[in-house]
Amino acid sequence: MATDIKDTVHAVEAAAVMGLLPARPRLLALGEPTHGEDTLLDLRNELFRQLVEQEGYRTITIESDCMMGLVVDDYVTSGTGTLDEVMARGFSHGWGTSAANRELVRWMRDYNDGRPAAEQLRFAGFDGPLEITGAASPRQSLIALHGYLAAQVDADLLPCTAEILDRLLGADDRWTRPDAMMDPALSVGQSAEAKELRLLADDLVALLDAQTPRLLTATSRGDWDRARLYGRTATGLLRYHFWMADTSPARMTWLVSLRDRMMADNLLALAERGPTLVHAHNAHLQRDQSSMRMGGRPLEWWSAGALVSAHLGEEYAFLATALGTLRHHGVDTPPPDTLEGLLYALPEDRYVVDAPRLTAAVGDTLPTPHVSPYFGYFPLDPTHLAGYDGIVFIKDVPES
């Protein structure tokens, strides 16, 4: 078996990755099994550079707030703001403090400097404006969508004025109370105002769609794309807030499902733009059904990767990343009968594995699941092997 496994290994290079895939993907998804490790992000950066220079990729998107990501995109395409400002305001989840993320943004800006718009690299966040503790107010996206439409279409077509939206939205801190995540009674998502906002947001998105020919003539494709993002975000947030206020047993399943649904919608929109590298946790990119227990109750839902794969087929590709050790978090050499252990026994420090050939080499007896002592690291599930196009393996991850 060891000889067969050795034959499945390639260098982590764009050409080798493309050679593993049945077709050129519009979305090439690179997962990670833990967050916050710059070793993984450095590898992502190098792969993206190769994809840009050798394969014509022009966009990278990461698991970060889609609205905040516009700040980064403006900087890398037109130099708006400073690098320090962009790192502080353009990322959610604390990603702006990462040295590897800073290097990515700096390199993209340098690459774009002096190039025509059609050749420039683009950045996007594809997560909703959501954190574990709650969700953002829909104000930013809803007001931006209304403003775009108000500047271009007959006022009589608008379902409401900006003043009506402002009154219905009220203070933003009504929407962002962190204790509402655990107590539905504290959410405003099913208030009369929120329900009216959902209808108005739906009408604004319908108007945007109905006026597309005019809007694409009167404004740039980029402005129209952003308006679509505003619409997806506003309706997604209002839907998320509605279910935050729900008291049924389905509440948490709806919430985790809606987050991945928002991610998937953003990814499908980016796929229209052209070949894109996607970077996020393995769990958001996998093709298999996701599951977890919360409050003693099992939850099952479909990840963004599963949803996108259902739409794009072979134009979606997924490379899962696995680790050998993460010693600064107590993750030592993996047992030899685990998937990570089999890969750790190979001599290379990092490589990409042909997952279908590895599956054939392993045979009918799947490796034992690896159990991590660190809650923030998720080893690969051997039963998901068939859903991987490749596995990126990094033998030892030092502390960032």
PDB file of N, CA, C and O in Angstrom, residues 12 29 57 59 65 68 74 78 90 126-127 147 161 165 209 271 303 311 314 351 380 395:
ATOM      1  N   VAL A  12       3.130  20.816  -4.445  1.00  0.00           N
ATOM      2  CA  VAL A  12       2.003  21.757  -4.331  1.00  0.00           C
ATOM      3  C   VAL A  12       2.262  22.921  -5.292  1.00  0.00           C
ATOM      4  O   VAL A  12       2.784  23.971  -4.916  1.00  0.00           O
ATOM      5  N   ALA A  29     -11.440  25.483  -4.859  1.00  0.00           N
ATOM      6  CA  ALA A  29     -11.571  25.696  -3.419  1.00  0.00           C
ATOM      7  C   ALA A  29     -10.434  25.006  -2.683  1.00  0.00           C
ATOM      8  O   ALA A  29     -10.208  23.808  -2.851  1.00  0.00           O
ATOM      9  N   TYR A  57      -5.836  32.987 -13.500  1.00  0.00           N
ATOM     10  CA  TYR A  57      -6.768  33.330 -12.427  1.00  0.00           C
ATOM     11  C   TYR A  57      -6.645  34.814 -12.105  1.00  0.00           C
ATOM     12  O   TYR A  57      -5.556  35.391 -12.157  1.00  0.00           O
ATOM     13  N   THR A  59      -9.077  36.272  -9.477  1.00  0.00           N
ATOM     14  CA  THR A  59      -9.809  36.598  -8.246  1.00  0.00           C
ATOM     15  C   THR A  59      -9.463  35.604  -7.146  1.00  0.00           C
ATOM     16  O   THR A  59      -9.318  34.409  -7.411  1.00  0.00           O
ATOM     17  N   ASP A  65     -16.171  38.681   5.735  1.00  0.00           N
ATOM     18  CA  ASP A  65     -17.365  39.479   5.480  1.00  0.00           C
ATOM     19  C   ASP A  65     -17.356  40.045   4.053  1.00  0.00           C
ATOM     20  O   ASP A  65     -16.435  40.773   3.663  1.00  0.00           O
ATOM     21  N   MET A  68     -17.248  43.939   3.986  1.00  0.00           N
ATOM     22  CA  MET A  68     -15.935  44.472   4.350  1.00  0.00           C
ATOM     23  C   MET A  68     -14.918  44.214   3.244  1.00  0.00           C
ATOM     24  O   MET A  68     -14.000  45.010   3.021  1.00  0.00           O
ATOM     25  N   ASP A  74     -11.304  47.629  -3.320  1.00  0.00           N
ATOM     26  CA  ASP A  74     -11.051  49.011  -3.752  1.00  0.00           C
ATOM     27  C   ASP A  74      -9.571  49.357  -3.643  1.00  0.00           C
ATOM     28  O   ASP A  74      -9.019  50.062  -4.493  1.00  0.00           O
ATOM     29  N   SER A  78      -7.590  50.122  -7.018  1.00  0.00           N
ATOM     30  CA  SER A  78      -7.411  51.563  -7.272  1.00  0.00           C
ATOM     31  C   SER A  78      -6.565  52.284  -6.240  1.00  0.00           C
ATOM     32  O   SER A  78      -6.374  53.493  -6.338  1.00  0.00           O
ATOM     33  N   GLY A  90     -11.033  45.924   6.389  1.00  0.00           N
ATOM     34  CA  GLY A  90     -11.444  45.113   5.258  1.00  0.00           C
ATOM     35  C   GLY A  90     -11.638  43.642   5.536  1.00  0.00           C
ATOM     36  O   GLY A  90     -11.986  42.885   4.623  1.00  0.00           O
ATOM     37  N   PHE A 126     -16.455  36.164   0.960  1.00  0.00           N
ATOM     38  CA  PHE A 126     -17.697  35.493   0.524  1.00  0.00           C
ATOM     39  C   PHE A 126     -18.570  35.061   1.692  1.00  0.00           C
ATOM     40  O   PHE A 126     -19.648  34.504   1.491  1.00  0.00           O
ATOM     41  N   ASP A 127     -18.156  35.343   2.922  1.00  0.00           N
ATOM     42  CA  ASP A 127     -19.012  35.076   4.069  1.00  0.00           C
ATOM     43  C   ASP A 127     -20.027  36.208   4.193  1.00  0.00           C
ATOM     44  O   ASP A 127     -19.797  37.316   3.700  1.00  0.00           O
ATOM     45  N   GLY A 147     -29.916  53.206  -2.685  1.00  0.00           N
ATOM     46  CA  GLY A 147     -29.236  54.352  -3.270  1.00  0.00           C
ATOM     47  C   GLY A 147     -28.839  54.128  -4.715  1.00  0.00           C
ATOM     48  O   GLY A 147     -28.966  55.026  -5.556  1.00  0.00           O
ATOM     49  N   THR A 161     -39.131  54.982   0.178  1.00  0.00           N
ATOM     50  CA  THR A 161     -38.073  55.992   0.221  1.00  0.00           C
ATOM     51  C   THR A 161     -36.972  55.537   1.166  1.00  0.00           C
ATOM     52  O   THR A 161     -37.158  54.630   1.989  1.00  0.00           O
ATOM     53  N   LEU A 165     -36.991  53.328   4.933  1.00  0.00           N
ATOM     54  CA  LEU A 165     -36.040  52.278   5.326  1.00  0.00           C
ATOM     55  C   LEU A 165     -35.344  52.647   6.633  1.00  0.00           C
ATOM     56  O   LEU A 165     -35.203  51.808   7.533  1.00  0.00           O
ATOM     57  N   ASP A 209     -33.329  43.327 -10.691  1.00  0.00           N
ATOM     58  CA  ASP A 209     -33.332  42.317 -11.755  1.00  0.00           C
ATOM     59  C   ASP A 209     -34.111  42.798 -12.980  1.00  0.00           C
ATOM     60  O   ASP A 209     -33.672  42.626 -14.124  1.00  0.00           O
ATOM     61  N   ALA A 271     -18.164  33.092  -9.560  1.00  0.00           N
ATOM     62  CA  ALA A 271     -17.875  32.165 -10.657  1.00  0.00           C
ATOM     63  C   ALA A 271     -18.224  32.780 -12.004  1.00  0.00           C
ATOM     64  O   ALA A 271     -17.600  32.454 -13.024  1.00  0.00           O
ATOM     65  N   SER A 303     -23.162  22.366   3.187  1.00  0.00           N
ATOM     66  CA  SER A 303     -22.184  23.451   3.195  1.00  0.00           C
ATOM     67  C   SER A 303     -22.239  24.243   1.896  1.00  0.00           C
ATOM     68  O   SER A 303     -22.856  23.835   0.908  1.00  0.00           O
ATOM     69  N   HIS A 311     -24.468  22.977  -8.284  1.00  0.00           N
ATOM     70  CA  HIS A 311     -24.762  23.878  -9.412  1.00  0.00           C
ATOM     71  C   HIS A 311     -23.709  23.786 -10.520  1.00  0.00           C
ATOM     72  O   HIS A 311     -24.052  23.810 -11.700  1.00  0.00           O
ATOM     73  N   GLU A 314     -18.347  19.741 -12.432  1.00  0.00           N
ATOM     74  CA  GLU A 314     -16.890  19.674 -12.519  1.00  0.00           C
ATOM     75  C   GLU A 314     -16.223  21.046 -12.563  1.00  0.00           C
ATOM     76  O   GLU A 314     -14.994  21.137 -12.490  1.00  0.00           O
ATOM     77  N   TYR A 351       2.862  18.397   0.173  1.00  0.00           N
ATOM     78  CA  TYR A 351       2.566  17.883  -1.158  1.00  0.00           C
ATOM     79  C   TYR A 351       1.067  17.873  -1.357  1.00  0.00           C
ATOM     80  O   TYR A 351       0.282  18.076  -0.415  1.00  0.00           O
ATOM     81  N   LEU A 380      -9.336  15.323   8.856  1.00  0.00           N
ATOM     82  CA  LEU A 380     -10.226  14.925   7.771  1.00  0.00           C
ATOM     83  C   LEU A 380     -11.038  13.697   8.170  1.00  0.00           C
ATOM     84  O   LEU A 380     -10.578  12.827   8.905  1.00  0.00           O
ATOM     85  N   LYS A 395       3.203  18.586   6.703  1.00  0.00           N
ATOM     86  CA  LYS A 395       3.655  17.640   7.726  1.00  0.00           C
ATOM     87  C   LYS A 395       3.684  18.264   9.118  1.00  0.00           C
ATOM     88  O   LYS A 395       3.136  17.699  10.069  1.00  0.00           O
TER      89      LYS A 395
END
